[in-house]
Amino acid sequence: MEMSIIIPVSQDFRLLNCLKSIDIDSEIVVIFNNNPSKELIEISREDKRVNPIVINDIGCNLARIFNIGIQASAHEYILLANSDCIFLPGRLNSYFDELMIYPVVKGHIQFESNSFETRLVAELRFLFHESFSPRKSLFGPGLAFHRSICNRIGGYYFDEEVGWGEDGELSERIYSSGLEVQHLSQHVMLHPPESICHDLHIAYKIGYGEWIQDARVGTNLLKAIFTDIANLLCDKGKRIRVSFLYGGTLLAVYLLTWKIVAHIGYYKRALQRRRITK
């Protein structure tokens, strides 16, 4: 079977390096959104594998964008990617044998750094992807699956109401469905260095999306506040201890900062919703 690679992008010219690194003859569905660069659209068309989809709107809802890309794709095997990631030579072929056996396959990411700041971000992202969860989280980049799993995970791929943290929500539904998941033994892609400012901006948005998920199941706001404070003080999930053992005091402090920023996004969204419903 052939594979469709789904890549959302706005104005990130690193997309061109990503396309060059794809060393298999696959369909590449690139969803240009959020005020996309016309120049980037035209250059990407030079790669005949690219199926460009242009959405001329403002704002980014990755859940919606990925759903559009998956629906527009032609093949049973779907692989999610980011425009700023580079596939390692020869690693894409490793998906095919596993997808013939397993409905969901996760390839892992090597997070790069080039400074003290970006090293903190890379180390924390590694822990989020590989260590903090007893079941490795199926975050978007490098995640492949059969399009037919839709019938097993609620009839949809990404929850468009969540907005951010959409891949974490999908991960939970995949595991809850009982679908078998295979993790590739090697890294399949490189993620470039990322700044702390950008990483904390993402943390805020993830927290924002988590409240939307919790509100659906009737989470009590006061109970959530007390639970979060207790978890921060007691390190219930032992994440701060793990980060300290892995990267020392500064990484543990950065994780705590990341969590606080995510909580700010979470409770800001909660308070906004309360004002709207009054």
mmCIF file of C-alpha atoms in Angstrom:
data_model
loop_
_atom_site.group_PDB
_atom_site.id
_atom_site.type_symbol
_atom_site.label_atom_id
_atom_site.label_comp_id
_atom_site.label_asym_id
_atom_site.label_seq_id
_atom_site.Cartn_x
_atom_site.Cartn_y
_atom_site.Cartn_z
ATOM 1 C CA MET A 1 0.000 0.000 0.000
ATOM 2 C CA GLU A 2 1.055 3.593 -0.528
ATOM 3 C CA MET A 3 1.257 6.301 2.094
ATOM 4 C CA SER A 4 -0.060 9.860 2.359
ATOM 5 C CA ILE A 5 2.086 12.267 4.379
ATOM 6 C CA ILE A 6 0.111 15.156 5.893
ATOM 7 C CA ILE A 7 1.946 18.443 6.584
ATOM 8 C CA PRO A 8 0.284 21.670 7.797
ATOM 9 C CA VAL A 9 2.135 24.926 7.148
ATOM 10 C CA SER A 10 1.603 28.658 7.079
ATOM 11 C CA GLN A 11 4.736 30.595 6.153
ATOM 12 C CA ASP A 12 7.492 28.258 7.293
ATOM 13 C CA PHE A 13 10.026 27.897 4.464
ATOM 14 C CA ARG A 14 11.617 24.991 6.325
ATOM 15 C CA LEU A 15 8.862 23.022 4.609
ATOM 16 C CA LEU A 16 11.151 22.848 1.544
ATOM 17 C CA ASN A 17 13.840 21.002 3.512
ATOM 18 C CA CYS A 18 11.185 18.707 4.918
ATOM 19 C CA LEU A 19 9.980 17.861 1.410
ATOM 20 C CA LYS A 20 13.556 17.177 0.240
ATOM 21 C CA SER A 21 14.058 14.754 3.120
ATOM 22 C CA ILE A 22 11.078 12.596 2.093
ATOM 23 C CA ASP A 23 12.912 9.844 0.222
ATOM 24 C CA ILE A 24 9.946 7.685 -0.779
ATOM 25 C CA ASP A 25 7.520 8.132 -3.662
ATOM 26 C CA SER A 26 4.451 9.020 -1.614
ATOM 27 C CA GLU A 27 1.592 11.456 -1.792
ATOM 28 C CA ILE A 28 2.378 14.577 0.250
ATOM 29 C CA VAL A 29 -0.702 16.549 1.286
ATOM 30 C CA VAL A 30 0.414 20.037 2.308
ATOM 31 C CA ILE A 31 -2.299 22.142 3.918
ATOM 32 C CA PHE A 32 -1.454 25.827 3.554
ATOM 33 C CA ASN A 33 -3.404 27.772 6.170
ATOM 34 C CA ASN A 34 -3.426 30.799 8.461
ATOM 35 C CA ASN A 35 -2.553 33.471 5.907
ATOM 36 C CA PRO A 36 -0.229 31.198 3.900
ATOM 37 C CA SER A 37 2.772 32.403 1.904
ATOM 38 C CA LYS A 38 1.969 32.542 -1.801
ATOM 39 C CA GLU A 39 5.653 32.181 -2.644
ATOM 40 C CA LEU A 40 5.909 29.030 -0.541
ATOM 41 C CA ILE A 41 2.822 27.579 -2.223
ATOM 42 C CA GLU A 42 4.309 28.125 -5.679
ATOM 43 C CA ILE A 43 7.729 26.706 -4.807
ATOM 44 C CA SER A 44 6.235 23.614 -3.179
ATOM 45 C CA ARG A 45 4.279 22.846 -6.365
ATOM 46 C CA GLU A 46 7.596 22.062 -8.033
ATOM 47 C CA ASP A 47 7.599 18.789 -6.089
ATOM 48 C CA LYS A 48 5.188 16.701 -8.150
ATOM 49 C CA ARG A 49 4.349 14.523 -5.148
ATOM 50 C CA VAL A 50 2.740 17.486 -3.392
ATOM 51 C CA ASN A 51 -1.028 17.757 -3.280
ATOM 52 C CA PRO A 52 -1.480 21.378 -2.088
ATOM 53 C CA ILE A 53 -4.603 22.460 -0.231
ATOM 54 C CA VAL A 54 -4.917 26.205 0.357
ATOM 55 C CA ILE A 55 -7.147 27.512 3.143
ATOM 56 C CA ASN A 56 -7.278 31.298 3.028
ATOM 57 C CA ASP A 57 -8.215 32.098 6.602
ATOM 58 C CA ILE A 58 -6.716 33.696 9.684
ATOM 59 C CA GLY A 59 -5.967 31.661 12.806
ATOM 60 C CA CYS A 60 -4.764 28.105 13.202
ATOM 61 C CA ASN A 61 -6.789 25.139 14.420
ATOM 62 C CA LEU A 62 -4.437 22.219 13.866
ATOM 63 C CA ALA A 63 -7.143 19.672 14.579
ATOM 64 C CA ARG A 64 -9.259 21.053 11.740
ATOM 65 C CA ILE A 65 -6.256 21.384 9.429
ATOM 66 C CA PHE A 66 -5.155 17.791 9.955
ATOM 67 C CA ASN A 67 -8.701 16.523 9.455
ATOM 68 C CA ILE A 68 -8.919 18.381 6.142
ATOM 69 C CA GLY A 69 -5.596 16.911 5.043
ATOM 70 C CA ILE A 70 -6.562 13.358 5.987
ATOM 71 C CA GLN A 71 -9.908 13.638 4.206
ATOM 72 C CA ALA A 72 -8.179 14.924 1.057
ATOM 73 C CA SER A 73 -5.546 12.177 1.045
ATOM 74 C CA ALA A 74 -5.734 9.203 -1.268
ATOM 75 C CA HIS A 75 -4.181 6.278 0.614
ATOM 76 C CA GLU A 76 -4.936 3.954 3.502
ATOM 77 C CA TYR A 77 -1.685 4.674 5.338
ATOM 78 C CA ILE A 78 -1.508 8.156 6.886
ATOM 79 C CA LEU A 79 1.643 9.736 8.327
ATOM 80 C CA LEU A 80 1.581 13.057 10.194
ATOM 81 C CA ALA A 81 4.518 15.460 9.993
ATOM 82 C CA ASN A 82 5.494 19.039 10.808
ATOM 83 C CA SER A 83 6.954 21.494 8.330
ATOM 84 C CA ASP A 84 9.993 22.121 10.530
ATOM 85 C CA CYS A 85 10.991 18.452 10.856
ATOM 86 C CA ILE A 86 13.513 16.567 8.732
ATOM 87 C CA PHE A 87 13.142 12.863 7.983
ATOM 88 C CA LEU A 88 16.290 10.832 8.493
ATOM 89 C CA PRO A 89 17.544 8.973 5.384
ATOM 90 C CA GLY A 90 15.947 5.583 4.841
ATOM 91 C CA ARG A 91 13.711 5.711 7.922
ATOM 92 C CA LEU A 92 10.394 6.246 6.144
ATOM 93 C CA ASN A 93 10.526 2.749 4.673
ATOM 94 C CA SER A 94 10.441 1.341 8.212
ATOM 95 C CA TYR A 95 6.786 2.307 8.503
ATOM 96 C CA PHE A 96 5.495 0.023 5.774
ATOM 97 C CA ASP A 97 6.324 -3.390 7.248
ATOM 98 C CA GLU A 98 4.883 -2.376 10.607
ATOM 99 C CA LEU A 99 1.713 -0.853 9.147
ATOM 100 C CA MET A 100 0.995 -4.140 7.414
ATOM 101 C CA ILE A 101 0.701 -5.659 10.908
ATOM 102 C CA TYR A 102 -0.303 -2.838 13.230
ATOM 103 C CA PRO A 103 -3.039 -0.211 12.784
ATOM 104 C CA VAL A 104 -0.990 2.476 14.557
ATOM 105 C CA VAL A 105 2.777 3.023 14.330
ATOM 106 C CA LYS A 106 4.783 5.751 16.097
ATOM 107 C CA GLY A 107 8.197 6.903 14.955
ATOM 108 C CA HIS A 108 10.222 8.873 17.441
ATOM 109 C CA ILE A 109 11.774 12.306 17.137
ATOM 110 C CA GLN A 110 15.310 13.412 17.901
ATOM 111 C CA PHE A 111 15.130 16.897 19.395
ATOM 112 C CA GLU A 112 18.142 19.011 18.493
ATOM 113 C CA SER A 113 19.667 21.932 20.375
ATOM 114 C CA ASN A 114 22.354 24.525 19.710
ATOM 115 C CA SER A 115 22.428 26.500 22.979
ATOM 116 C CA PHE A 116 21.759 26.142 26.681
ATOM 117 C CA GLU A 117 18.227 27.495 26.192
ATOM 118 C CA THR A 118 17.303 25.138 23.364
ATOM 119 C CA ARG A 119 18.869 22.205 25.229
ATOM 120 C CA LEU A 120 16.382 22.695 28.077
ATOM 121 C CA VAL A 121 13.517 22.644 25.597
ATOM 122 C CA ALA A 122 14.901 19.563 23.801
ATOM 123 C CA GLU A 123 15.396 17.647 27.048
ATOM 124 C CA LEU A 124 11.921 18.468 28.335
ATOM 125 C CA ARG A 125 10.290 17.516 25.045
ATOM 126 C CA PHE A 126 12.169 14.215 25.120
ATOM 127 C CA LEU A 127 10.773 13.518 28.591
ATOM 128 C CA PHE A 128 7.232 14.421 27.534
ATOM 129 C CA HIS A 129 7.464 12.094 24.535
ATOM 130 C CA GLU A 130 9.345 9.190 26.064
ATOM 131 C CA SER A 131 9.286 9.137 29.870
ATOM 132 C CA PHE A 132 6.421 10.917 31.599
ATOM 133 C CA SER A 133 3.672 8.554 30.534
ATOM 134 C CA PRO A 134 3.584 4.797 31.255
ATOM 135 C CA ARG A 135 2.153 4.524 27.755
ATOM 136 C CA LYS A 136 4.251 6.569 25.376
ATOM 137 C CA SER A 137 2.147 9.471 24.150
ATOM 138 C CA LEU A 138 1.314 9.405 20.452
ATOM 139 C CA PHE A 139 2.106 13.028 19.694
ATOM 140 C CA GLY A 140 1.522 14.089 16.091
ATOM 141 C CA PRO A 141 4.853 14.250 14.224
ATOM 142 C CA GLY A 142 5.898 10.746 13.263
ATOM 143 C CA LEU A 143 2.514 9.180 14.007
ATOM 144 C CA ALA A 144 1.178 6.853 11.294
ATOM 145 C CA PHE A 145 -2.069 4.922 11.164
ATOM 146 C CA HIS A 146 -4.610 3.256 8.899
ATOM 147 C CA ARG A 147 -7.304 5.731 7.923
ATOM 148 C CA SER A 148 -9.831 2.998 8.806
ATOM 149 C CA ILE A 149 -9.097 3.371 12.547
ATOM 150 C CA CYS A 150 -11.592 6.249 12.464
ATOM 151 C CA ASN A 151 -14.358 3.708 13.078
ATOM 152 C CA ARG A 152 -12.644 2.515 16.275
ATOM 153 C CA ILE A 153 -11.875 5.899 17.840
ATOM 154 C CA GLY A 154 -15.242 7.611 17.812
ATOM 155 C CA GLY A 155 -15.786 8.315 14.106
ATOM 156 C CA TYR A 156 -13.302 11.195 13.810
ATOM 157 C CA TYR A 157 -9.546 11.753 13.898
ATOM 158 C CA PHE A 158 -8.886 15.073 15.626
ATOM 159 C CA ASP A 159 -11.266 16.923 17.917
ATOM 160 C CA GLU A 160 -11.676 20.346 16.320
ATOM 161 C CA GLU A 161 -13.101 21.926 19.468
ATOM 162 C CA VAL A 162 -9.883 21.285 21.382
ATOM 163 C CA GLY A 163 -7.737 23.420 19.080
ATOM 164 C CA TRP A 164 -4.413 22.733 20.848
ATOM 165 C CA GLY A 165 -3.290 19.537 22.486
ATOM 166 C CA GLU A 166 -5.270 17.772 19.793
ATOM 167 C CA ASP A 167 -2.691 14.998 19.390
ATOM 168 C CA GLY A 168 -2.722 14.214 23.115
ATOM 169 C CA GLU A 169 -6.502 13.851 22.977
ATOM 170 C CA LEU A 170 -6.201 11.560 19.934
ATOM 171 C CA SER A 171 -3.549 9.535 21.763
ATOM 172 C CA GLU A 172 -5.946 8.859 24.635
ATOM 173 C CA ARG A 173 -8.710 7.703 22.309
ATOM 174 C CA ILE A 174 -6.362 5.383 20.424
ATOM 175 C CA TYR A 175 -5.194 3.707 23.624
ATOM 176 C CA SER A 176 -8.731 3.545 25.021
ATOM 177 C CA SER A 177 -9.949 1.838 21.842
ATOM 178 C CA GLY A 178 -7.650 -1.145 22.373
ATOM 179 C CA LEU A 179 -5.914 -0.662 19.022
ATOM 180 C CA GLU A 180 -2.439 -2.184 18.906
ATOM 181 C CA VAL A 181 0.342 0.378 18.766
ATOM 182 C CA GLN A 182 3.852 -0.320 17.516
ATOM 183 C CA HIS A 183 6.766 1.987 18.336
ATOM 184 C CA LEU A 184 9.642 2.049 15.884
ATOM 185 C CA SER A 185 12.992 1.351 17.493
ATOM 186 C CA GLN A 186 14.829 4.180 15.717
ATOM 187 C CA HIS A 187 14.302 7.905 15.425
ATOM 188 C CA VAL A 188 12.632 8.780 12.144
ATOM 189 C CA MET A 189 12.983 12.558 12.129
ATOM 190 C CA LEU A 190 14.900 15.496 13.533
ATOM 191 C CA HIS A 191 13.249 18.467 15.181
ATOM 192 C CA PRO A 192 15.266 21.708 14.974
ATOM 193 C CA PRO A 193 16.200 23.741 18.069
ATOM 194 C CA GLU A 194 13.275 25.567 19.663
ATOM 195 C CA SER A 195 13.357 28.632 21.920
ATOM 196 C CA ILE A 196 11.972 28.715 25.445
ATOM 197 C CA CYS A 197 9.646 31.565 24.462
ATOM 198 C CA HIS A 198 8.067 29.485 21.691
ATOM 199 C CA ASP A 199 7.874 26.397 23.894
ATOM 200 C CA LEU A 200 6.085 28.244 26.692
ATOM 201 C CA HIS A 201 3.687 29.748 24.157
ATOM 202 C CA ILE A 202 2.781 26.195 23.165
ATOM 203 C CA ALA A 203 2.421 25.224 26.849
ATOM 204 C CA TYR A 204 -0.109 28.032 27.309
ATOM 205 C CA LYS A 205 -2.143 26.871 24.313
ATOM 206 C CA ILE A 206 -2.035 23.236 25.428
ATOM 207 C CA GLY A 207 -3.430 24.267 28.804
ATOM 208 C CA TYR A 208 -6.095 26.265 27.001
ATOM 209 C CA GLY A 209 -7.136 23.144 25.072
ATOM 210 C CA GLU A 210 -7.066 20.877 28.133
ATOM 211 C CA TRP A 211 -9.809 22.865 29.840
ATOM 212 C CA ILE A 212 -12.057 22.321 26.834
ATOM 213 C CA GLN A 213 -11.578 18.569 27.234
ATOM 214 C CA ASP A 214 -12.154 18.643 30.995
ATOM 215 C CA ALA A 215 -15.224 20.864 30.735
ATOM 216 C CA ARG A 216 -16.943 18.234 28.625
ATOM 217 C CA VAL A 217 -16.780 15.681 31.416
ATOM 218 C CA GLY A 218 -18.032 18.170 33.992
ATOM 219 C CA THR A 219 -14.759 18.954 35.765
ATOM 220 C CA ASN A 220 -15.396 21.175 38.792
ATOM 221 C CA LEU A 221 -13.251 24.316 38.638
ATOM 222 C CA LEU A 222 -12.503 24.541 42.379
ATOM 223 C CA LYS A 223 -11.679 20.848 42.557
ATOM 224 C CA ALA A 224 -9.339 21.247 39.571
ATOM 225 C CA ILE A 225 -7.549 24.154 41.307
ATOM 226 C CA PHE A 226 -6.975 22.213 44.547
ATOM 227 C CA THR A 227 -5.909 19.104 42.627
ATOM 228 C CA ASP A 228 -3.403 21.035 40.529
ATOM 229 C CA ILE A 229 -1.920 22.825 43.536
ATOM 230 C CA ALA A 230 -1.567 19.513 45.389
ATOM 231 C CA ASN A 231 0.045 17.867 42.374
ATOM 232 C CA LEU A 232 2.519 20.733 41.984
ATOM 233 C CA LEU A 233 3.462 20.687 45.666
ATOM 234 C CA CYS A 234 3.655 16.899 46.013
ATOM 235 C CA ASP A 235 4.886 16.095 42.493
ATOM 236 C CA LYS A 236 2.298 13.315 42.353
ATOM 237 C CA GLY A 237 3.345 12.109 38.900
ATOM 238 C CA LYS A 238 7.034 12.290 39.880
ATOM 239 C CA ARG A 239 7.719 14.322 36.763
ATOM 240 C CA ILE A 240 9.769 16.971 38.539
ATOM 241 C CA ARG A 241 11.882 14.241 40.155
ATOM 242 C CA VAL A 242 12.369 12.523 36.805
ATOM 243 C CA SER A 243 13.400 15.783 35.158
ATOM 244 C CA PHE A 244 15.835 16.508 38.010
ATOM 245 C CA LEU A 245 17.469 13.088 37.644
ATOM 246 C CA TYR A 246 17.628 13.463 33.858
ATOM 247 C CA GLY A 247 18.787 17.057 33.480
ATOM 248 C CA GLY A 248 19.460 18.540 36.913
ATOM 249 C CA THR A 249 17.988 21.462 38.839
ATOM 250 C CA LEU A 250 17.546 23.807 35.903
ATOM 251 C CA LEU A 251 15.535 21.279 33.894
ATOM 252 C CA ALA A 252 13.314 20.611 36.917
ATOM 253 C CA VAL A 253 12.774 24.368 37.334
ATOM 254 C CA TYR A 254 11.960 24.708 33.642
ATOM 255 C CA LEU A 255 9.408 21.893 33.865
ATOM 256 C CA LEU A 256 7.781 23.642 36.822
ATOM 257 C CA THR A 257 7.683 26.885 34.807
ATOM 258 C CA TRP A 258 6.191 25.032 31.831
ATOM 259 C CA LYS A 259 3.479 23.526 34.037
ATOM 260 C CA ILE A 260 2.607 26.895 35.593
ATOM 261 C CA VAL A 261 2.262 28.497 32.148
ATOM 262 C CA ALA A 262 0.052 25.606 30.996
ATOM 263 C CA HIS A 263 -2.120 26.082 34.098
ATOM 264 C CA ILE A 264 -2.442 29.792 33.314
ATOM 265 C CA GLY A 265 -3.800 28.886 29.867
ATOM 266 C CA TYR A 266 -6.092 26.288 31.439
ATOM 267 C CA TYR A 267 -7.660 28.591 34.029
ATOM 268 C CA LYS A 268 -7.858 31.586 31.741
ATOM 269 C CA ARG A 269 -9.976 29.492 29.382
ATOM 270 C CA ALA A 270 -12.060 28.220 32.302
ATOM 271 C CA LEU A 271 -12.779 31.746 33.544
ATOM 272 C CA GLN A 272 -13.636 32.935 30.032
ATOM 273 C CA ARG A 273 -16.164 30.142 29.674
ATOM 274 C CA ARG A 274 -17.711 30.986 33.050
ATOM 275 C CA ARG A 275 -18.190 34.617 32.014
ATOM 276 C CA ILE A 276 -19.784 33.539 28.724
ATOM 277 C CA THR A 277 -22.271 31.197 30.425
ATOM 278 C CA LYS A 278 -23.354 33.779 33.019
#
